[in-house]
Coordinates of C-alpha atoms and ligand atoms in Angstrom, one line a residue:
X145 CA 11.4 5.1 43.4
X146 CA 9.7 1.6 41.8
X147 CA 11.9 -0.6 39.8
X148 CA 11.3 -0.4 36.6
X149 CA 10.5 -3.8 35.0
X150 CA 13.8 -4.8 32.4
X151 CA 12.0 -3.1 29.0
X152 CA 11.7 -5.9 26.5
X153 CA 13.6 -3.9 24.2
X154 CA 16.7 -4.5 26.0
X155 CA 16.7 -8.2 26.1
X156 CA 15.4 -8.6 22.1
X157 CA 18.0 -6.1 21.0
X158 CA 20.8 -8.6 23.1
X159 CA 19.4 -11.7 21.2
X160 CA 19.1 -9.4 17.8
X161 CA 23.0 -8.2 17.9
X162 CA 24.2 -11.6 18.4
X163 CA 21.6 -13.2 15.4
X164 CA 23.0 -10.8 13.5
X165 CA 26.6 -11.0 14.2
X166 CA 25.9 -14.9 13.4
X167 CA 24.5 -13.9 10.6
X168 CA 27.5 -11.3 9.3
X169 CA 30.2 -14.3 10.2
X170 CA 28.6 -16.8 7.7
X171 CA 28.1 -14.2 5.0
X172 CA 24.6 -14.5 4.5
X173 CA 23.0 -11.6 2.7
X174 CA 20.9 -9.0 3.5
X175 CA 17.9 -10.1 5.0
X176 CA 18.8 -13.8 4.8
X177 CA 18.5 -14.6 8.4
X178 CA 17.2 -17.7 9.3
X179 CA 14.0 -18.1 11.2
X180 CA 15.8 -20.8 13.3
X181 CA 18.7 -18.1 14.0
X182 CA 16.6 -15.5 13.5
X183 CA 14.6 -15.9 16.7
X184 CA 14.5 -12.9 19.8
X185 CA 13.5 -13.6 23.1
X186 CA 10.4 -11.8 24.8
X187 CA 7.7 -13.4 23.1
X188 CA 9.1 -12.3 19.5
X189 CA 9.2 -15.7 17.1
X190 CA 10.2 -14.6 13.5
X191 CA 8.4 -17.7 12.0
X192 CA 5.1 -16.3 14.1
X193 CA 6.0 -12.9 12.9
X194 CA 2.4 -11.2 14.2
X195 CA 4.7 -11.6 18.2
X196 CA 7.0 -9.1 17.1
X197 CA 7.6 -5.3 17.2
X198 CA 8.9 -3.3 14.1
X199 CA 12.4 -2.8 16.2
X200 CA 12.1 -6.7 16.4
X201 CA 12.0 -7.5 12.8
X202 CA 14.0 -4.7 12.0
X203 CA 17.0 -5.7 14.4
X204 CA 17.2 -8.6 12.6
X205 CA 17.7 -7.1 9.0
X206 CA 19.1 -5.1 10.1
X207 CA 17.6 -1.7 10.1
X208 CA 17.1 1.3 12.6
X209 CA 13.5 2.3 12.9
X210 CA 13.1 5.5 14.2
X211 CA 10.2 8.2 15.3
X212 CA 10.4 11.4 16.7
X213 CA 9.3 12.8 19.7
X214 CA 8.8 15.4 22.4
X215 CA 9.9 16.4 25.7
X216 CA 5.6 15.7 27.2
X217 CA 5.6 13.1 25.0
X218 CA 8.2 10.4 26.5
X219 CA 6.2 10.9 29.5
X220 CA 2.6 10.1 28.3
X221 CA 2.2 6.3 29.6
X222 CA 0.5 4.7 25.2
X223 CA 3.0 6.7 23.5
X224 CA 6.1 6.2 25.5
X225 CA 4.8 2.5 25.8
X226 CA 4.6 2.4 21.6
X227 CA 8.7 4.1 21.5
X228 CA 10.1 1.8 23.7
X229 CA 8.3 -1.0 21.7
X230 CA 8.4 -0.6 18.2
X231 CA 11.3 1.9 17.8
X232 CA 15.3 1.9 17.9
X233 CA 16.1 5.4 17.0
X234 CA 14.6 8.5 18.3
X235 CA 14.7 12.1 17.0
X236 CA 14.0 14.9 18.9
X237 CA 11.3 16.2 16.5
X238 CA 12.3 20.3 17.8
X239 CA 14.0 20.1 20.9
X240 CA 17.6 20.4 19.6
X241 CA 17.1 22.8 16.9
X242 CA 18.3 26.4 17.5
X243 CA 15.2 27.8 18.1
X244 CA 14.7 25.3 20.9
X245 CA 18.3 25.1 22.6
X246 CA 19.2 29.0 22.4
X247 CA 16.2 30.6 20.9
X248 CA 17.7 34.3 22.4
X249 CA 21.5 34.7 22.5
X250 CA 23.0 33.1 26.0
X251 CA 19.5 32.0 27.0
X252 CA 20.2 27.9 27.1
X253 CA 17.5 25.5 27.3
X254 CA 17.8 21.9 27.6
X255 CA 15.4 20.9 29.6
X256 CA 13.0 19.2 26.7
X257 CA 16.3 17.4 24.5
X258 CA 17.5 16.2 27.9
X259 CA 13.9 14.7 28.6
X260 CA 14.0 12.9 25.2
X261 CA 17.7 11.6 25.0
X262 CA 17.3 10.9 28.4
X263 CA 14.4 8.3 27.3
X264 CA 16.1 7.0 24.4
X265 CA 19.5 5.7 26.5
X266 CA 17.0 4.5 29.3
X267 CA 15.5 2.3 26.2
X268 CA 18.2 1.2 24.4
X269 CA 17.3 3.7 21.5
X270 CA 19.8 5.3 19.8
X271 CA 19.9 9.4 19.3
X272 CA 19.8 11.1 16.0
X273 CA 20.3 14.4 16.8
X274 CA 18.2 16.7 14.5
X275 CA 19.6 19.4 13.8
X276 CA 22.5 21.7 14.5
X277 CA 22.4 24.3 11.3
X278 CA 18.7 24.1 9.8
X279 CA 19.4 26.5 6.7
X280 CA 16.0 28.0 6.3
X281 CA 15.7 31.4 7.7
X282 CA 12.6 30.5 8.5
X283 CA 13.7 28.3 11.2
X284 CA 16.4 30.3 12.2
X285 CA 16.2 32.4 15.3
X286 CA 15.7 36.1 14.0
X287 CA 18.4 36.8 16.2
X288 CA 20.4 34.7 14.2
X289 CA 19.1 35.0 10.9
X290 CA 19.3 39.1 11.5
X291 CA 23.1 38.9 11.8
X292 CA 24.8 40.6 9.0
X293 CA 28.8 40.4 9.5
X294 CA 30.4 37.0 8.8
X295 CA 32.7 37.4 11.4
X296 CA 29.7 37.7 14.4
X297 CA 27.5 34.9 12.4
X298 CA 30.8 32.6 12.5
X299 CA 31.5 33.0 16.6
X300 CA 27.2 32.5 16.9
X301 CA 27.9 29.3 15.3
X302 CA 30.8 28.2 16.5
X303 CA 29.5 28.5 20.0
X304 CA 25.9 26.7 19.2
X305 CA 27.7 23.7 17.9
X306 CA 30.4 23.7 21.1
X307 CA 27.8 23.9 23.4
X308 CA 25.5 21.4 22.0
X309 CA 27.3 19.0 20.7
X310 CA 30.0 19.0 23.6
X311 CA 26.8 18.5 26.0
X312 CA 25.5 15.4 24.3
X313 CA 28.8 13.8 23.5
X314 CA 28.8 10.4 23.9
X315 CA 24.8 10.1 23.9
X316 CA 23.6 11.2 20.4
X317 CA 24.6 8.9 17.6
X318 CA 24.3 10.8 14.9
X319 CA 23.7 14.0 14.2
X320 CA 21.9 16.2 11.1
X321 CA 24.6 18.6 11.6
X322 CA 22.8 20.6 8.4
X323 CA 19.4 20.3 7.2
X324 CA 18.0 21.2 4.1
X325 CA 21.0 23.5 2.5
X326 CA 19.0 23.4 -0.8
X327 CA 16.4 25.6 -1.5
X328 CA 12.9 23.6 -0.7
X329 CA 11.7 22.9 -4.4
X330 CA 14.9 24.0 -6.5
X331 CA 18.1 23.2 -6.6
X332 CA 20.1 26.0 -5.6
X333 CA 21.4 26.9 -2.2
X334 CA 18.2 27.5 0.6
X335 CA 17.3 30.8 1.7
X336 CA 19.5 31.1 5.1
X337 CA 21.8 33.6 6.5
X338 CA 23.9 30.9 6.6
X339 CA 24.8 30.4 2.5
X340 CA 24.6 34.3 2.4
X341 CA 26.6 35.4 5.1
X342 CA 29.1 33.4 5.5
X343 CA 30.1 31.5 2.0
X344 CA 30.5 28.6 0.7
X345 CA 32.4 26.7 3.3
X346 CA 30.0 26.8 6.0
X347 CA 28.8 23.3 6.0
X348 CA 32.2 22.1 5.8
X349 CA 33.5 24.0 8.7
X350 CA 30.4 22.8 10.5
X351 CA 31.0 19.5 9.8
X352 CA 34.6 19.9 10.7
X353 CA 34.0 21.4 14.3
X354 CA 31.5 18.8 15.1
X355 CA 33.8 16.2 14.5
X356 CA 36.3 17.6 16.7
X357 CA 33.8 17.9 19.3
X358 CA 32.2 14.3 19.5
X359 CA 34.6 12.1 17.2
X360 CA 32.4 8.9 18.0
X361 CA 29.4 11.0 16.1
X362 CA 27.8 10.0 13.0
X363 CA 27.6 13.4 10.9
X364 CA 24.5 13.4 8.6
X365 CA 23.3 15.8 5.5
X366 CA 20.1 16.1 5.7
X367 CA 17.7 17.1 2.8
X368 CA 13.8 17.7 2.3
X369 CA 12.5 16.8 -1.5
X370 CA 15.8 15.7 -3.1
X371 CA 13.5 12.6 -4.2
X372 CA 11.4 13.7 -6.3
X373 CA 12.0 17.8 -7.2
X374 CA 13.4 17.9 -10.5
X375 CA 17.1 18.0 -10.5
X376 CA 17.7 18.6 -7.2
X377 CA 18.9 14.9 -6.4
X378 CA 22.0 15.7 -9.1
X379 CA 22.1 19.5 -6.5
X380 CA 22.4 17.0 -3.4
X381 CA 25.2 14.7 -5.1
X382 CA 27.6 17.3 -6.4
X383 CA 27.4 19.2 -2.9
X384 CA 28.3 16.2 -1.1
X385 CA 30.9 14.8 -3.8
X386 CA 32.1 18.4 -2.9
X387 CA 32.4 17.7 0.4
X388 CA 33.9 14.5 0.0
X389 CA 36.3 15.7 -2.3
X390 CA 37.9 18.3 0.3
X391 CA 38.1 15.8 3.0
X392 CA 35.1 16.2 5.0
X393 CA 34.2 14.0 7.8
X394 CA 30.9 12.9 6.9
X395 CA 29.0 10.0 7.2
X396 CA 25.3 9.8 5.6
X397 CA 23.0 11.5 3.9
X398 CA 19.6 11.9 5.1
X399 CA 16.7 11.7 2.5
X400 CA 13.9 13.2 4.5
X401 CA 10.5 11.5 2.9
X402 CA 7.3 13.3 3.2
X403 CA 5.3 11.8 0.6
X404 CA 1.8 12.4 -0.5
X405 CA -0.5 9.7 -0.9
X406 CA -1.4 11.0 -4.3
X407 CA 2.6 11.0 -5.2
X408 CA 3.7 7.8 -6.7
X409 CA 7.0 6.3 -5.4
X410 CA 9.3 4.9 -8.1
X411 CA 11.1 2.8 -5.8
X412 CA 13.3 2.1 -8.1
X413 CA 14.4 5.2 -9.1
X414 CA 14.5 6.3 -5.2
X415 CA 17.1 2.9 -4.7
X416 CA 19.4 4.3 -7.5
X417 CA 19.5 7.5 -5.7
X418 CA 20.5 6.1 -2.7
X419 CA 23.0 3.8 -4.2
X420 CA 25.1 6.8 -5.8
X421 CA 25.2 8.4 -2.4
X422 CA 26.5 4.9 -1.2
X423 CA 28.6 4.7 -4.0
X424 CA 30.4 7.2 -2.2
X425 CA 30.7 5.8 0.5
X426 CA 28.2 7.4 2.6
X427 CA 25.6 5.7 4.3
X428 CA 21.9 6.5 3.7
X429 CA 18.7 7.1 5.8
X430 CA 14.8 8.4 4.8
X431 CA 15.1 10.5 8.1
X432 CA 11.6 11.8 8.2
X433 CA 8.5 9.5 6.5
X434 CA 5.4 10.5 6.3
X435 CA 2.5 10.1 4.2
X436 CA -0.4 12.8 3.5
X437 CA -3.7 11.1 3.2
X438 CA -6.9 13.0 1.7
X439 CA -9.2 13.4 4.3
X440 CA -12.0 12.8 1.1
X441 CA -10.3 9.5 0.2
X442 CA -12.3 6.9 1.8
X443 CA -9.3 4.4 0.5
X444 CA -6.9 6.8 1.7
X445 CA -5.3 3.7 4.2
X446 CA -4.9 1.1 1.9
X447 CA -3.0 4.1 -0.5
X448 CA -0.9 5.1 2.3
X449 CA 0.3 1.6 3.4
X450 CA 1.6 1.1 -0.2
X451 CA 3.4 4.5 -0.3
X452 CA 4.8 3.2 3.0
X453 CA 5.8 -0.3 1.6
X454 CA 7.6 1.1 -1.2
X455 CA 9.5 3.7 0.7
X456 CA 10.9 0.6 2.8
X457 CA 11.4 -1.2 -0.1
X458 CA 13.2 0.9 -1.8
X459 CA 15.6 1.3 1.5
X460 CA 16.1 -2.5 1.8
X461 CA 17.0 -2.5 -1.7
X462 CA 19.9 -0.7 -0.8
X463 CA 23.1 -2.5 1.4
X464 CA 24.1 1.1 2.7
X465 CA 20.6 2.0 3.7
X466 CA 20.7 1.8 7.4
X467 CA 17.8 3.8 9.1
X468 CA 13.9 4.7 8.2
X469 CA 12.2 7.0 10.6
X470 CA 8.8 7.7 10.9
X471 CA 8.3 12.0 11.4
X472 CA 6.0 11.6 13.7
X473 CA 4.1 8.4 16.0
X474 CA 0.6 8.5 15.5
X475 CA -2.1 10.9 13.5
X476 CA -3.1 12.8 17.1
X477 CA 0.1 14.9 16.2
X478 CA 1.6 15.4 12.9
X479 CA 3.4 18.8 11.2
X480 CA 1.9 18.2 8.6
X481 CA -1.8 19.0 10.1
X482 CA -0.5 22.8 10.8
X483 CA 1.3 23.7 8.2
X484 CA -1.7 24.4 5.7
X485 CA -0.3 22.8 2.4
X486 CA -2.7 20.0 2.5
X487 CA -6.1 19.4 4.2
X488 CA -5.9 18.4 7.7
X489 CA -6.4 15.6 9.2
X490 CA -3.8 14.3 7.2
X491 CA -3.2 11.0 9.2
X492 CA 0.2 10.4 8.0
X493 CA 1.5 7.9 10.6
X494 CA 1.7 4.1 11.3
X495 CA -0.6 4.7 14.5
X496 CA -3.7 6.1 14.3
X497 CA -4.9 8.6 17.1
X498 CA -5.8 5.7 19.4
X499 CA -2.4 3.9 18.9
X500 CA -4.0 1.1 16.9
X501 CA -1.3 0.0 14.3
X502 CA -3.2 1.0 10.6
X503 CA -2.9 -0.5 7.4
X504 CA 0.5 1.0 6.5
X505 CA 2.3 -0.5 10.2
X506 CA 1.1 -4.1 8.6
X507 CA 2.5 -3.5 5.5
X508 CA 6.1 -2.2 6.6
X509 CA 5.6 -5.2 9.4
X510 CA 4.7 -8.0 6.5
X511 CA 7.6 -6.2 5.0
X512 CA 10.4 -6.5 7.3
X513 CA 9.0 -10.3 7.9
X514 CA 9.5 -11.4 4.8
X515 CA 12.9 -10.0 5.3
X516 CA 14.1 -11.9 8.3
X517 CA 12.2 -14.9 7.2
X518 CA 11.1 -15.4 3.9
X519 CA 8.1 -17.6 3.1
X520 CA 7.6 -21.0 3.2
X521 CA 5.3 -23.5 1.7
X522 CA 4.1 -24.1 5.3
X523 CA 4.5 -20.5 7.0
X524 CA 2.5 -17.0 6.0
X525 CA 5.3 -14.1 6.1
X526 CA 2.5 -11.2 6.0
X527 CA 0.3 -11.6 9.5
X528 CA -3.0 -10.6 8.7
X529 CA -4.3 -7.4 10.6
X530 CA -4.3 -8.0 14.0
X531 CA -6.3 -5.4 16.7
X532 CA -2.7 -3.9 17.9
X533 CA 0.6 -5.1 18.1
X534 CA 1.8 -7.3 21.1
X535 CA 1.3 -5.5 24.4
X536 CA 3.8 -3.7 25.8
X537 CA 5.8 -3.3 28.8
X538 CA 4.2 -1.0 31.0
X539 CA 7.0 2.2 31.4
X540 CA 7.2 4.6 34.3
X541 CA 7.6 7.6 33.6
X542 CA 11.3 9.0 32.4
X543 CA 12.9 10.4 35.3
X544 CA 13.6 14.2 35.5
X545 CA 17.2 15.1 34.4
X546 CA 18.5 17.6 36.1
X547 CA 20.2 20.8 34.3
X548 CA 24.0 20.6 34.2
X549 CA 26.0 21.5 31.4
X550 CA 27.3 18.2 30.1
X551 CA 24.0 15.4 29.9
X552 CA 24.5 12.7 31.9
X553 CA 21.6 10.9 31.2
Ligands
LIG97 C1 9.0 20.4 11.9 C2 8.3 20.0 13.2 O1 7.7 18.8 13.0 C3 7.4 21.0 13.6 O2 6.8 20.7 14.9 C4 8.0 22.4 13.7 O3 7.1 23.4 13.9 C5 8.7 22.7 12.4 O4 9.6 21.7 12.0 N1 11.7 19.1 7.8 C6 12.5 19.0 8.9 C7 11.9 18.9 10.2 O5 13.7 18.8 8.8 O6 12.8 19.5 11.2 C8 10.6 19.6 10.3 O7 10.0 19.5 11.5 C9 9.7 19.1 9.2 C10 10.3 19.3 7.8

């Protein structure tokens, strides 16, 4: 087998950890890094801010960025070559959801989140493992969603978090251990077998088993919406103060993001949000970012990139605000093109089907420069648009991992 050439990632995110340890020691806020500490090896120079990667700048502010990915897609040469480059956290966009993992009862598969975790460790990116209890029927195995006795729905549970959980112990960070348990534009429970099989305390006995399993784990709530349907942030808080209040272990709560162009962010309001959940406690994350343009919008970029800048704003407004990931890595392959509720191609991503950074990757870019170093009479923070970000390392393929029952990497 070839060597594989040390992946700049590695060596930035050394440099990155002790900046901003340096950084934490002297009590310098948020974002307040230096450019003279503030400075990352591999050809990243904060004060020349067009040499560096968005995991670069982000390190530094510090902030997880993460995408999603596939199994065939952390094997393609341009879009493993962007991950490694630009990201810090990957989530497995399906491969660790139910469907995926035990989409018939016994019948394990882990071939495609082993692929994917297996790339993140060999990258330095950490996991955030999406999801163990999606409450939508919908995206619920029939098999599973056709279960009727609490009892048989329980032990289907019990054994789905067991197995998958105890198998990536130790390499997934953080996991959604339930997504969207509110109904998708209200603000009552979601339609799952889940809230109407087995009661009210099945997110906390989730959360409860989980922890047992992998102590080390982050445990995330995730939630589609609670930004911006009426009343259905309050929905989120009380069910997590609820959770809180009988002792649940859990960490974060995951505001998932999918925005329309045509959707104005009130940043503001979005940071207030955040801050109650972090009021509590709890960290925060906009797990799943995207932005909808109108194929008919011939400005539909220059929209997008401002959606995009506010959503980041309105994260780095917020100390507890620790992670933004992209759903999604360039417009060649988004949900949001299948699912029919607005006009594809809806190029929603930093990358555009080429992998040329657009619009919106300067403006979270200028963004996260400004953070790490803000302007100066003599420096720009904002690079202008460049053709493409710094080239990458060239990545060989992630090697095969074989099938045993506890990953490995
Ligand atoms: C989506 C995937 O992107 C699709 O490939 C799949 O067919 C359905 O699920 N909210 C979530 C994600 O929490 O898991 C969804 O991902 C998008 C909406």
């Amino acid at each position: 087998m070839l060597d594989r050439p040390e992946p700049m990632i590695r060596r930035v995110a050394l440099t990155a950890v002790l900046t901003v340890g340096l950084v934490g020691l002297l009590g310098a806020p948020r974002g307040a890094a230096s450019a003279a500490t503030a400075q990352a090896e591999g050809g990243c120079e904060v004060s020349r801010p067009a040499t560096c990667s968005l995991s670069e700048l982000a390190a530094l502010v510090p902030l997880r960025i993460g995408s999603t990915a596939e199994a065939e897609e952390v094997v393609d040469g341009p879009y493993a070559d962007t991950l490694a480059r630009e990201f810090s956290s990957l989530t497995p966009e399906n491969a660790l959801k139910w469907y995926s993992t035990q989409p018939n009862p016994g019948e394990w598969r882990f071939e495609a989140a082993d692929a994917v975790v297996g790339f993140a460790r060999e990258y330095g990116m950490q996991v955030r493992g999406h999801t163990l209890l999606w409450a939508q029927d919908t995206y619920t195995p029939t098999w599973v969603s056709s279960i009727d006795n609490a009892a048989e729905l329980n032990a289907a549970v019990e054994t789905q978090i067991r197995t998958v959980v105890g198998r990536y112990a130790g390499s997934v960070a953080r996991w959604d251990v339930v997504n969207e348990p509110l109904s998708t534009l209200g603000t009552g429970p979601s339609d799952s077998v889940f809230w109407s099989v087995l009661g009210p305390d099945w997110i906390a006995d989730a959360f409860r088993l989980a922890h047992e399993l992998d102590p080390t784990a982050e445990l995330w709530l995730n939630e589609i919406g609670s930004d911006w349907v009426p009343g259905k942030h309050q929905a989120l808080l009380d069910l997590v103060s609820g959770l809180i209040d009988q002792g649940v272990p859990i960490h974060g709560v995951g505001i998932q993001g999918h925005r329309l162009n045509s959707q104005p962010v009130d940043g503001v309001a979005l940071a207030a949000q955040m801050r109650e959940f972090t009021d509590l406690g709890l960290s925060v994350a906009i797990t799943e970012l995207d932005v909808a343009t109108d194929p008919s919008d011939p400005d539909g970029f220059t929209a997008q990139a401002g959606v995009y800048r506010s959503m980041f704003e309105a994260c780095l407004a917020v100390a507890g605000c620790e992670e933004v990931t992209m759903w999604g890595l360039t417009d060649a392959s988004t949900w949001l093109d299948s699912i029919g509720i607005v006009p594809a191609p809806t190029r929603p991503l930093l990358f555009d089907e080429q992998f040329m950074a657009k619009p919106a990757y300067w403006a979270v870019h200028g963004l996260l420069a400004q953070q790490v170093a803000p302007p100066t009479s003599s420096t720009t923070s904002t690079p202008q648009p460049a053709p493409n970000p710094p080239a990458p390392p060239t990545l060989m393929p992630a090697a095969p991992v074989p099938a045993v029952p506890r990953f490995t990497g």
